[in-house]
PDB file of C-alpha atoms in Angstrom:
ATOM      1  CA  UNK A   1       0.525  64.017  40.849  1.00 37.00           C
ATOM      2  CA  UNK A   2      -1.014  60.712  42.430  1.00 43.00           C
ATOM      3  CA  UNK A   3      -2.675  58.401  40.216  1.00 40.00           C
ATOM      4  CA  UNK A   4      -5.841  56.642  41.242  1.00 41.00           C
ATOM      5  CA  UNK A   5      -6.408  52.796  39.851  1.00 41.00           C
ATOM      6  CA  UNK A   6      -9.982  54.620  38.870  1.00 44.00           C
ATOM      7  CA  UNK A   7      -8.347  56.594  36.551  1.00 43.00           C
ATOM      8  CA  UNK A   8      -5.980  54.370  34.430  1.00 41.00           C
ATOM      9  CA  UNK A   9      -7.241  53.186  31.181  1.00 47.00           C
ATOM     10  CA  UNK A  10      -9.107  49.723  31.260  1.00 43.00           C
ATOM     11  CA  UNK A  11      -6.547  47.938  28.867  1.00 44.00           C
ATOM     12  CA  UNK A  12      -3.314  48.502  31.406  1.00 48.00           C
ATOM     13  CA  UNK A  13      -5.326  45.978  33.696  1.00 47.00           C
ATOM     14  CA  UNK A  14      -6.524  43.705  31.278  1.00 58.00           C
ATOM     15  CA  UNK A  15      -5.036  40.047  31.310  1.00 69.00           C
ATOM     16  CA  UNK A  16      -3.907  38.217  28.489  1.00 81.00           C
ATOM     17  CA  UNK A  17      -6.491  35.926  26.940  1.00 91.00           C
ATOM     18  CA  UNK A  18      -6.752  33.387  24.217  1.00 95.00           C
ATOM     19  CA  UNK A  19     -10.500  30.990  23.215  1.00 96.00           C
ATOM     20  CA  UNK A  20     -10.488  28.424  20.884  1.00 96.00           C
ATOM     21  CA  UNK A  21     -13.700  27.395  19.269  1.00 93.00           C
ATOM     22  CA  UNK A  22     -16.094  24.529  20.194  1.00 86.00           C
ATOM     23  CA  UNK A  23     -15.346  22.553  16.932  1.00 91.00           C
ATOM     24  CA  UNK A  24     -13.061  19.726  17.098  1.00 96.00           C
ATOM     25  CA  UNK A  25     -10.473  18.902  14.475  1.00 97.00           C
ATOM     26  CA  UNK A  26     -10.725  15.667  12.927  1.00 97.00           C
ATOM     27  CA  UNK A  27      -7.239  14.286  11.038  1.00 97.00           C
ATOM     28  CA  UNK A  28      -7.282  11.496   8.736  1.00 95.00           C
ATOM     29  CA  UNK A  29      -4.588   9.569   8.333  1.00 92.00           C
ATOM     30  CA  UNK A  30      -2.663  10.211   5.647  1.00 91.00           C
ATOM     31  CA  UNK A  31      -3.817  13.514   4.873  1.00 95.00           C
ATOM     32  CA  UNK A  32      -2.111  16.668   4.797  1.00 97.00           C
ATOM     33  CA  UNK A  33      -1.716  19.448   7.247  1.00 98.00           C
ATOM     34  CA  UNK A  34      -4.787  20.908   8.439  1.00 98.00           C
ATOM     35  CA  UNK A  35      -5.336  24.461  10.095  1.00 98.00           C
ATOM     36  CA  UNK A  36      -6.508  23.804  13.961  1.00 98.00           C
ATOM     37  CA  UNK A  37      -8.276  26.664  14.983  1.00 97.00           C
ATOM     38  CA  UNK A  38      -8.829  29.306  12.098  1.00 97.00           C
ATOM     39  CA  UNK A  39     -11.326  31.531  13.966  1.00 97.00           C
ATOM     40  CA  UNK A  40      -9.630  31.267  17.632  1.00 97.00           C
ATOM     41  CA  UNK A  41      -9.294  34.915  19.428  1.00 97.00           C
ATOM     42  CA  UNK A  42      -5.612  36.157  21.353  1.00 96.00           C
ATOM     43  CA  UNK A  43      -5.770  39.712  23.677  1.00 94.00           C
ATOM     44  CA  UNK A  44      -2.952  40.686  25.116  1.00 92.00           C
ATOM     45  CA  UNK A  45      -3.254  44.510  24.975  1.00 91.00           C
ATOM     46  CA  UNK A  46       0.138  45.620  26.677  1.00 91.00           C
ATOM     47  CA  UNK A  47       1.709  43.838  23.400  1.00 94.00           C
ATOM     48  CA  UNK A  48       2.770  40.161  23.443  1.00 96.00           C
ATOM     49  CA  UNK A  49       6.064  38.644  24.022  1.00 96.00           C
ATOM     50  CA  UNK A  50       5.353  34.646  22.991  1.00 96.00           C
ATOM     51  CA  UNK A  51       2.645  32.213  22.266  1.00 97.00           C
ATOM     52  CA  UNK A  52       3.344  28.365  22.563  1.00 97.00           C
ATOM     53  CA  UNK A  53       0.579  25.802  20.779  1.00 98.00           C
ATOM     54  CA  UNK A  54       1.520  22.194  22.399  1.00 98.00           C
ATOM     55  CA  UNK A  55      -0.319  18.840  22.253  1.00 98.00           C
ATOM     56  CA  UNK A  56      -0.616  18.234  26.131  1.00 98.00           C
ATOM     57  CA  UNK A  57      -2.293  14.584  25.928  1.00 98.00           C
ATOM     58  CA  UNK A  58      -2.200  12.120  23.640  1.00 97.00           C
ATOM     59  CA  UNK A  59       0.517  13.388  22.049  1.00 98.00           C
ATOM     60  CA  UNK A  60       2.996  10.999  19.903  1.00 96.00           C
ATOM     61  CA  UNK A  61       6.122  11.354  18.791  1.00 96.00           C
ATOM     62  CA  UNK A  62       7.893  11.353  16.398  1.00 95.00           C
ATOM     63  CA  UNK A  63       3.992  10.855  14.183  1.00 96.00           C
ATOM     64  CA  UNK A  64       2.432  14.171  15.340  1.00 98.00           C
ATOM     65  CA  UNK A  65       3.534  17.388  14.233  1.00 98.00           C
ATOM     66  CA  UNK A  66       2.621  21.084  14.703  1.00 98.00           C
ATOM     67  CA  UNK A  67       3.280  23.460  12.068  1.00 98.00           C
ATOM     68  CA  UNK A  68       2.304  26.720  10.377  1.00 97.00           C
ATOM     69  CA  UNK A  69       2.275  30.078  12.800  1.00 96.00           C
ATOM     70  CA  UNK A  70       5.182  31.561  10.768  1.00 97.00           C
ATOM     71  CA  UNK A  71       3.836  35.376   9.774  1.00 97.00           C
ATOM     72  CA  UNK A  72       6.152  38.207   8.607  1.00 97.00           C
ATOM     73  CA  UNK A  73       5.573  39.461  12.226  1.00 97.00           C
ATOM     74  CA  UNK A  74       5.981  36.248  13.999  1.00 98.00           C
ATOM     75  CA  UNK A  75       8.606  32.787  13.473  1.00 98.00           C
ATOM     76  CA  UNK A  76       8.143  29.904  15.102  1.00 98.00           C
ATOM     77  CA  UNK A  77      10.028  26.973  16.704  1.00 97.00           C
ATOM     78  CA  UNK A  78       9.119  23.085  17.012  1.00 98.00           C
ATOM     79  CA  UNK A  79      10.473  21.309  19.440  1.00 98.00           C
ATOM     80  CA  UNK A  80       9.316  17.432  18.827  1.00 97.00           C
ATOM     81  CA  UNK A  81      10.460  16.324  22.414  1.00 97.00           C
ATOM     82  CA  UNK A  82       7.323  18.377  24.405  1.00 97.00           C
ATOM     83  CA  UNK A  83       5.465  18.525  20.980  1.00 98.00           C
ATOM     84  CA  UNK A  84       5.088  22.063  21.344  1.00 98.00           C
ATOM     85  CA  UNK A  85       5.281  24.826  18.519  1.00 98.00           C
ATOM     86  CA  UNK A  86       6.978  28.259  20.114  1.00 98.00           C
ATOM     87  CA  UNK A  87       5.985  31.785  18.544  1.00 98.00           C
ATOM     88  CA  UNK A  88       8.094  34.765  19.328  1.00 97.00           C
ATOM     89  CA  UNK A  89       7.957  38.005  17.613  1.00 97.00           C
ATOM     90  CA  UNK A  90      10.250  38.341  14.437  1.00 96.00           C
ATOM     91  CA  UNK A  91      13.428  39.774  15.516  1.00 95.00           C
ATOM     92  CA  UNK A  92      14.095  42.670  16.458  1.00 96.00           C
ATOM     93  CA  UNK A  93      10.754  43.306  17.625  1.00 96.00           C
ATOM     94  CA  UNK A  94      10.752  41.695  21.509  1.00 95.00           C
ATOM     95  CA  UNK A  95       6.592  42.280  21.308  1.00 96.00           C
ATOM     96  CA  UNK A  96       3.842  41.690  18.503  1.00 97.00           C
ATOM     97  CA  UNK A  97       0.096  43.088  18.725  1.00 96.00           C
ATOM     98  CA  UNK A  98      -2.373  40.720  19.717  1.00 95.00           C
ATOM     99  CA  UNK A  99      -3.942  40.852  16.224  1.00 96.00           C
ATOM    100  CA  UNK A 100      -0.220  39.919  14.318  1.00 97.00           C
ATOM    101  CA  UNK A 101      -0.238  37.008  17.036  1.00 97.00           C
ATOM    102  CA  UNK A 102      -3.945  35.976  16.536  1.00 97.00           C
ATOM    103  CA  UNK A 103      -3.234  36.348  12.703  1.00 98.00           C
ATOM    104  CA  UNK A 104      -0.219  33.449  13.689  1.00 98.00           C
ATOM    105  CA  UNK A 105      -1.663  31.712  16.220  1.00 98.00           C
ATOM    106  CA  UNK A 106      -5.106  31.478  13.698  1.00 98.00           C
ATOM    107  CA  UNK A 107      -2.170  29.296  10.713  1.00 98.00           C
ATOM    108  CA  UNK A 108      -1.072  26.512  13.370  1.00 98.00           C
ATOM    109  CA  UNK A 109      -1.366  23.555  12.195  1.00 98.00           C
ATOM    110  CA  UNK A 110      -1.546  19.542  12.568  1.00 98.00           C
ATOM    111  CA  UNK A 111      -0.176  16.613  10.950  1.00 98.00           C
ATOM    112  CA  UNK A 112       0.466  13.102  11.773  1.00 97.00           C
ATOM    113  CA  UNK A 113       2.949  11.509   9.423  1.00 96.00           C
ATOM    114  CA  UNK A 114       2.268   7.925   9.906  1.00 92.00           C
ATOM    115  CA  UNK A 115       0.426   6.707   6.872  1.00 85.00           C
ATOM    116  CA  UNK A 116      -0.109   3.425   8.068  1.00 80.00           C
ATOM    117  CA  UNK A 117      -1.070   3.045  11.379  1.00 82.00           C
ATOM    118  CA  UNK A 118      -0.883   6.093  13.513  1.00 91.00           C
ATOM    119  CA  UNK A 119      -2.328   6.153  16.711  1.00 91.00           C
ATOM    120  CA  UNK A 120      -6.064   7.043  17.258  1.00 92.00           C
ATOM    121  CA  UNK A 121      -6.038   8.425  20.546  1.00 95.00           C
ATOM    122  CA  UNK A 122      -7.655  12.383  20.882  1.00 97.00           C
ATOM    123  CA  UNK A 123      -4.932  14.671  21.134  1.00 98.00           C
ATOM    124  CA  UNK A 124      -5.610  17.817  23.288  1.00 98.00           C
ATOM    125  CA  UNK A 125      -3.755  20.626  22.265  1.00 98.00           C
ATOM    126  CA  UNK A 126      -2.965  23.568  24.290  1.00 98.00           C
ATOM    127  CA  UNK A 127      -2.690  27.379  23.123  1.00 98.00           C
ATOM    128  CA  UNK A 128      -1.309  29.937  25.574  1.00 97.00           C
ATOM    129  CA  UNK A 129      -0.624  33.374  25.075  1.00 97.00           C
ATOM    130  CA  UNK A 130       2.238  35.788  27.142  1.00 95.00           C
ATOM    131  CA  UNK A 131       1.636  39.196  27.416  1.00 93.00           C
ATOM    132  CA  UNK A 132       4.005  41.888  27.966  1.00 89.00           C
ATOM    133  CA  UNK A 133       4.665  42.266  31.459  1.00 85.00           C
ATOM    134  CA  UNK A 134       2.984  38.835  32.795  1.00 83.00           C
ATOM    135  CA  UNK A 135       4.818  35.561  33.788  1.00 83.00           C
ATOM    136  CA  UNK A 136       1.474  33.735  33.640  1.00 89.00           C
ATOM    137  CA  UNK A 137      -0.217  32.580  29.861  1.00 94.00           C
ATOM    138  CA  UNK A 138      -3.603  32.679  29.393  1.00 95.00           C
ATOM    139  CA  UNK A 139      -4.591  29.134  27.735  1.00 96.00           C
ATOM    140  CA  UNK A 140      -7.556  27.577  26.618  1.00 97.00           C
ATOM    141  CA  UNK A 141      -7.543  23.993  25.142  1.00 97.00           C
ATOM    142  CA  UNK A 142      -8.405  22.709  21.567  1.00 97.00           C
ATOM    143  CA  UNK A 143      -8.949  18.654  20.467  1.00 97.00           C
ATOM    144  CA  UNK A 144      -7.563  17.241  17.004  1.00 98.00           C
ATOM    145  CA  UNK A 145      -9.682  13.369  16.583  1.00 97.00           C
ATOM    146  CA  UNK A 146      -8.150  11.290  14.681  1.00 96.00           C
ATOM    147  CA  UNK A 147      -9.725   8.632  12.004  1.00 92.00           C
ATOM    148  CA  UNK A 148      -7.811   6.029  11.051  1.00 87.00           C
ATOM    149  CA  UNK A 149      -8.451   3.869   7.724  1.00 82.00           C
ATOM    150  CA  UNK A 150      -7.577   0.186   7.052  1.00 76.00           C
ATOM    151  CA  UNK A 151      -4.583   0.559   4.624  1.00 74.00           C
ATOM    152  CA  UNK A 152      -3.233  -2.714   2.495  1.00 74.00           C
ATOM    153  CA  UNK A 153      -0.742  -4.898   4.200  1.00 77.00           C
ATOM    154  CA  UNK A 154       2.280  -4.062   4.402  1.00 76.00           C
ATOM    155  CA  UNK A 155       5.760  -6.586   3.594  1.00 79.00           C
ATOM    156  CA  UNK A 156       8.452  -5.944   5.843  1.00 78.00           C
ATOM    157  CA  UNK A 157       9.951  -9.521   5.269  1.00 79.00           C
ATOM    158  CA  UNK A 158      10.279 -11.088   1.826  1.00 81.00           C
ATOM    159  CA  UNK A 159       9.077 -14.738   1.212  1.00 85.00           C
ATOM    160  CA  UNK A 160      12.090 -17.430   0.744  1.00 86.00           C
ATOM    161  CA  UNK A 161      12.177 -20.546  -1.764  1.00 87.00           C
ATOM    162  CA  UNK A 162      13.947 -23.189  -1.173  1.00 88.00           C
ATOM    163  CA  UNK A 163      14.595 -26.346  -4.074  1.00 88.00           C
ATOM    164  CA  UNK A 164      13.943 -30.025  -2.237  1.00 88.00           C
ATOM    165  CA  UNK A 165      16.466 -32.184  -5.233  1.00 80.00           C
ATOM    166  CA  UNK A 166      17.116 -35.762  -4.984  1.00 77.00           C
ATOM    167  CA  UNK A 167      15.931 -38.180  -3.226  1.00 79.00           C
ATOM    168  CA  UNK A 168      12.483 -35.813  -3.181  1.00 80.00           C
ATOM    169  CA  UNK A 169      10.748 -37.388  -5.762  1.00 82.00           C
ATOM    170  CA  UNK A 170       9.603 -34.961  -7.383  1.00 84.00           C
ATOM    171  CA  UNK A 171      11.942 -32.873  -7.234  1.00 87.00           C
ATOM    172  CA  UNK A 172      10.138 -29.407  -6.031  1.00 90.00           C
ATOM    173  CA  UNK A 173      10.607 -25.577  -5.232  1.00 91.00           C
ATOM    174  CA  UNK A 174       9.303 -25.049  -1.557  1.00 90.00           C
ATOM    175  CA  UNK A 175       7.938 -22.043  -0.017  1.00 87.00           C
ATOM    176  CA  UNK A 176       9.825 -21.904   3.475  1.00 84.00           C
ATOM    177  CA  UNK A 177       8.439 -18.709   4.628  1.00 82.00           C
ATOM    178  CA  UNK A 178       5.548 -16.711   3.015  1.00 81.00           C
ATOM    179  CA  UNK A 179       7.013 -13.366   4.476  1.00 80.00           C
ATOM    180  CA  UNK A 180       5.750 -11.257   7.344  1.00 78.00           C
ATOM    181  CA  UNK A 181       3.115  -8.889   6.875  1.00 77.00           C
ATOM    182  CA  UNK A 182       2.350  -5.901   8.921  1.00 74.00           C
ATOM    183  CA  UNK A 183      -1.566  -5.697   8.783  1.00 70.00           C
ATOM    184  CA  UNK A 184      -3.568  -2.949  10.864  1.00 64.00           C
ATOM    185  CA  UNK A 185      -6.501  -5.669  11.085  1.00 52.00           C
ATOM    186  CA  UNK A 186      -3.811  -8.709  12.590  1.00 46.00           C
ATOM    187  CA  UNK A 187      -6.147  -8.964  15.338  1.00 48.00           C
ATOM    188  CA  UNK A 188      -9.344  -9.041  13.795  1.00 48.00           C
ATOM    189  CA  UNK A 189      -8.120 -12.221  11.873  1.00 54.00           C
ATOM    190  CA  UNK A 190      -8.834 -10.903   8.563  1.00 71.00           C
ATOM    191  CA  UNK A 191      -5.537 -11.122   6.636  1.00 77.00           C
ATOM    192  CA  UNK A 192      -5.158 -13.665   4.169  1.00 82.00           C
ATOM    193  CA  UNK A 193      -2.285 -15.101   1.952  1.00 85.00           C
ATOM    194  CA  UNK A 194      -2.301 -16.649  -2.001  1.00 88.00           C
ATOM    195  CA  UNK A 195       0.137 -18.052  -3.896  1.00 91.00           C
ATOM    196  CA  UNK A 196       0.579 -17.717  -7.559  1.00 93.00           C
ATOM    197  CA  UNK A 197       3.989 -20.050  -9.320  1.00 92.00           C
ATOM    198  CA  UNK A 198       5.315 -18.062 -12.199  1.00 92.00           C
ATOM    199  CA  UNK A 199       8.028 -19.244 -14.620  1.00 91.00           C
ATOM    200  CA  UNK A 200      10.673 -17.250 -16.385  1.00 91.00           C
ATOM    201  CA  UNK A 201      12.839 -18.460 -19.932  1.00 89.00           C
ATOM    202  CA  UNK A 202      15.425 -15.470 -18.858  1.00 88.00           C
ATOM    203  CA  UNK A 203      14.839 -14.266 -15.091  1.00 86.00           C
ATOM    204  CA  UNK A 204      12.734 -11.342 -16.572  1.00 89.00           C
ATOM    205  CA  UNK A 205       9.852 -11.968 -17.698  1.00 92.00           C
ATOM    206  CA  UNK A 206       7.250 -14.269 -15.857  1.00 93.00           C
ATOM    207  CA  UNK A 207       4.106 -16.003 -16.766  1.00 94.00           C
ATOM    208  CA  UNK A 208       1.778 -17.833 -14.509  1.00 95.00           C
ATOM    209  CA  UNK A 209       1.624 -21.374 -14.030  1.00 94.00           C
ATOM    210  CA  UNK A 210      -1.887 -22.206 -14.475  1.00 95.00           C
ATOM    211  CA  UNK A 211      -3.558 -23.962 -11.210  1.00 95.00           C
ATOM    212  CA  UNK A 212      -0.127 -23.548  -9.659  1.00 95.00           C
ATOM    213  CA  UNK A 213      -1.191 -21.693  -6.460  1.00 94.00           C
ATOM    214  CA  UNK A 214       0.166 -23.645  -3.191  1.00 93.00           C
ATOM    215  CA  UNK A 215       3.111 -23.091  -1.390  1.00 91.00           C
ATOM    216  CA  UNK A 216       4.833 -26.088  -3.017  1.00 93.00           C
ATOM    217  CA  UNK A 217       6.260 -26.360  -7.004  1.00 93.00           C
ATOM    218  CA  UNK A 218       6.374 -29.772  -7.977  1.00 93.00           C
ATOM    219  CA  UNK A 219       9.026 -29.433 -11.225  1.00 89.00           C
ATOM    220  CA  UNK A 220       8.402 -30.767 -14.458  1.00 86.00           C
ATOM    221  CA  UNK A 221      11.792 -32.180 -15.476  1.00 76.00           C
ATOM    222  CA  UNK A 222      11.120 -32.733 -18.970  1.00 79.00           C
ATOM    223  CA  UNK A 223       9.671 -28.413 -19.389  1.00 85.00           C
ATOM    224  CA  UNK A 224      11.674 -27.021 -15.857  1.00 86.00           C
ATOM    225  CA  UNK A 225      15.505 -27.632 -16.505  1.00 82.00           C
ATOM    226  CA  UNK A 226      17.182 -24.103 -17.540  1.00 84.00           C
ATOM    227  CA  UNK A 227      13.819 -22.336 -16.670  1.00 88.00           C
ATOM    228  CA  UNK A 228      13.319 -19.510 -13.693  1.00 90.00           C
ATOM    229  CA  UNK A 229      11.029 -19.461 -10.889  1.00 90.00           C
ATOM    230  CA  UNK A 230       9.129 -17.699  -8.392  1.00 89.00           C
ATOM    231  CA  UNK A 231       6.137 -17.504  -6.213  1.00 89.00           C
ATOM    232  CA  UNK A 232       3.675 -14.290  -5.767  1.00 88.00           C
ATOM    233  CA  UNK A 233       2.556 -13.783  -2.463  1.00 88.00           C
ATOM    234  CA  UNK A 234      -0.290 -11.528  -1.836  1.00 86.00           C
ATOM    235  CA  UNK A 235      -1.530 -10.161   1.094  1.00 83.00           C
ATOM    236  CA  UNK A 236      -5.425  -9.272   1.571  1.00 81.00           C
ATOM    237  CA  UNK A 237      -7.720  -7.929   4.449  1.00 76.00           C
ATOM    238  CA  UNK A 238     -10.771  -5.868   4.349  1.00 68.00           C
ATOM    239  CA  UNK A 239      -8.721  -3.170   2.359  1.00 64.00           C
ATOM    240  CA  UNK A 240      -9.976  -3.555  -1.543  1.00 58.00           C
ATOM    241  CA  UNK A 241      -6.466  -2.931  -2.620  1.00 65.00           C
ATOM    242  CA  UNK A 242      -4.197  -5.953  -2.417  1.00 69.00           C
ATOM    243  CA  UNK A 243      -0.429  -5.983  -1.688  1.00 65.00           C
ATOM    244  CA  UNK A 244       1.745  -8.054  -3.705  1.00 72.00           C
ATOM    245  CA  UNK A 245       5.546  -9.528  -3.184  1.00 75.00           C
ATOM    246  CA  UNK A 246       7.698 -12.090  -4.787  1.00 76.00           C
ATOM    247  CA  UNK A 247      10.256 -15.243  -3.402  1.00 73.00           C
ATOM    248  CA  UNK A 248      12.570 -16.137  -6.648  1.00 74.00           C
ATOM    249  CA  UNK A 249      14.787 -18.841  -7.494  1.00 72.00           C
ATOM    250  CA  UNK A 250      18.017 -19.297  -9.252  1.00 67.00           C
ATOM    251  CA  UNK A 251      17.672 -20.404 -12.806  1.00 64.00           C
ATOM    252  CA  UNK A 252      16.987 -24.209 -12.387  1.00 63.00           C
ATOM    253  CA  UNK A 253      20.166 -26.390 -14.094  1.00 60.00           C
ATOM    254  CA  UNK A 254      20.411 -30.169 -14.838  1.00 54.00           C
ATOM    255  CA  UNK A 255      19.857 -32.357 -11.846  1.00 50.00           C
ATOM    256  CA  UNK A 256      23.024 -34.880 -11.445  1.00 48.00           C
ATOM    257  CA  UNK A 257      22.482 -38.331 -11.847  1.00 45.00           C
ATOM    258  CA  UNK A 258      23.240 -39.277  -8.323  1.00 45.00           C
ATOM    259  CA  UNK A 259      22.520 -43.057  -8.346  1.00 47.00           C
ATOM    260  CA  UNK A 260      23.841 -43.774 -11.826  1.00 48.00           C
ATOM    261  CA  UNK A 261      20.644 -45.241 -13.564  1.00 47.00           C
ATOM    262  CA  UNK A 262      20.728 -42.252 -16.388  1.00 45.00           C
ATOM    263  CA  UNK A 263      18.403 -40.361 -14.201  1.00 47.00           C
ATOM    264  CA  UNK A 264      18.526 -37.341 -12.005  1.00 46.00           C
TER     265      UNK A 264
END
């Protein structure tokens, strides 16, 4: 018998196809994983072998992340280097319908895991679809936005104290560093440091030393001797939560009387 193309059923020469929806994602940082597309449509009625979801601009690494897709038809693979999620049917199945694959493709997800300052570029992300018995995927292209928010500094260096003795007179605990910050407003200007002294009878517990707030201690001699130290450093920019961190000292002992008149 000779078949005509007239004759064979519509779906034998029907492509593969895939269509996101108009609606962009929008991330913000520090949230959780969110669903890209939940109403996106896959065809692939000769069965499909694969999908692959990948983030084709933008895209960085190691702070973006693709998830989800995994189905009890259909597991899933992330490889961070492309940033691109592969489904394949669930072994030993080599094909999946194109409803179990929409079903997947409908649970991928995105993440970016930097809480702090993650970049804000659009990422595009690309879905394509392989049918049975096709080398080329159908693809259509979806966009995550991403909105950052101004986080509290950060300390990624602590401040340092040192003690100026003899012949300093006074005798005084010095801030030589007030720490680095990592602020995601550095360039607007808008990070500022204060200083609070606090003193210590055992290294534990501190109180503040009222209208002590410079970067310079100047020591009491007849109060300090035998006492503990340190300085408060806090870090502010537009963010209305603060970050604190602390520069101590070594308990402060007897000065030596270095010129012999009785005093230190």
């Amino acid at each position: 018998m000779i078949w005509s193309a007239a004759w064979l059923p519509l779906s034998v020469w029907a492509a593969p196809g895939v269509s996101v929806t108009d609606t962009a994602l929008t991330f913000t940082e520090g949230g959780g994983a969110m669903v890209i597309d939940a109403a996106l449509t896959a065809t692939g009625p000769a069965g499909i072998t694969a999908a692959a979801v990948q983030i084709v601009s933008g895209y960085t690494a190691p702070e973006d992340v693709l998830g989800g897709g995994d189905t009890a038809a259909v597991d899933t693979v992330w490889n961070a280097g492309p940033g691109q999620l592969v489904l394949v049917p669930a072994a030993p199945a080599t094909t999946v319908t194109e409803a179990e694959m929409q079903a997947a493709l409908r649970t991928v997800t995105y993440k970016n895991t930097n809480i702090y300052d993650p970049s804000a570029a659009a990422r595009t992300v690309r879905f394509a679809v392989y049918e049975s018995g096709t080398t080329d995927p159908a693809t259509d292209n979806a966009t995550v936005n991403l909105t950052t928010v101004n986080d509290a500094p950060q300390n990624t260096v602590v401040p340092a104290i040192v003690f100026n003795g003899p012949p300093t007179d006074p005798p005084n605990l010095q801030l030589t560093s007030a720490g680095t910050w990592d602020d995601d407003e550095t360039a607007t200007g808008n990070l500022t440091l204060t200083y609070q002294w606090q003193r210590s009878n055992d290294g534990t517990t501190y109180a503040n030393l009222t209208g002590q707030t410079g970067a310079t201690y100047e020591l009491d001699l007849a109060t300090d001797i035998n006492k503990y130290f340190r300085c408060r450093v806090t870090a502010r920019d537009d963010n209305a939560t603060p970050l604190s961190t602390t520069a101590s000292s070594n308990a402060l002992r007897p000065l030596p009387d270095l010129d012999g008149d009785g005093l230190p």
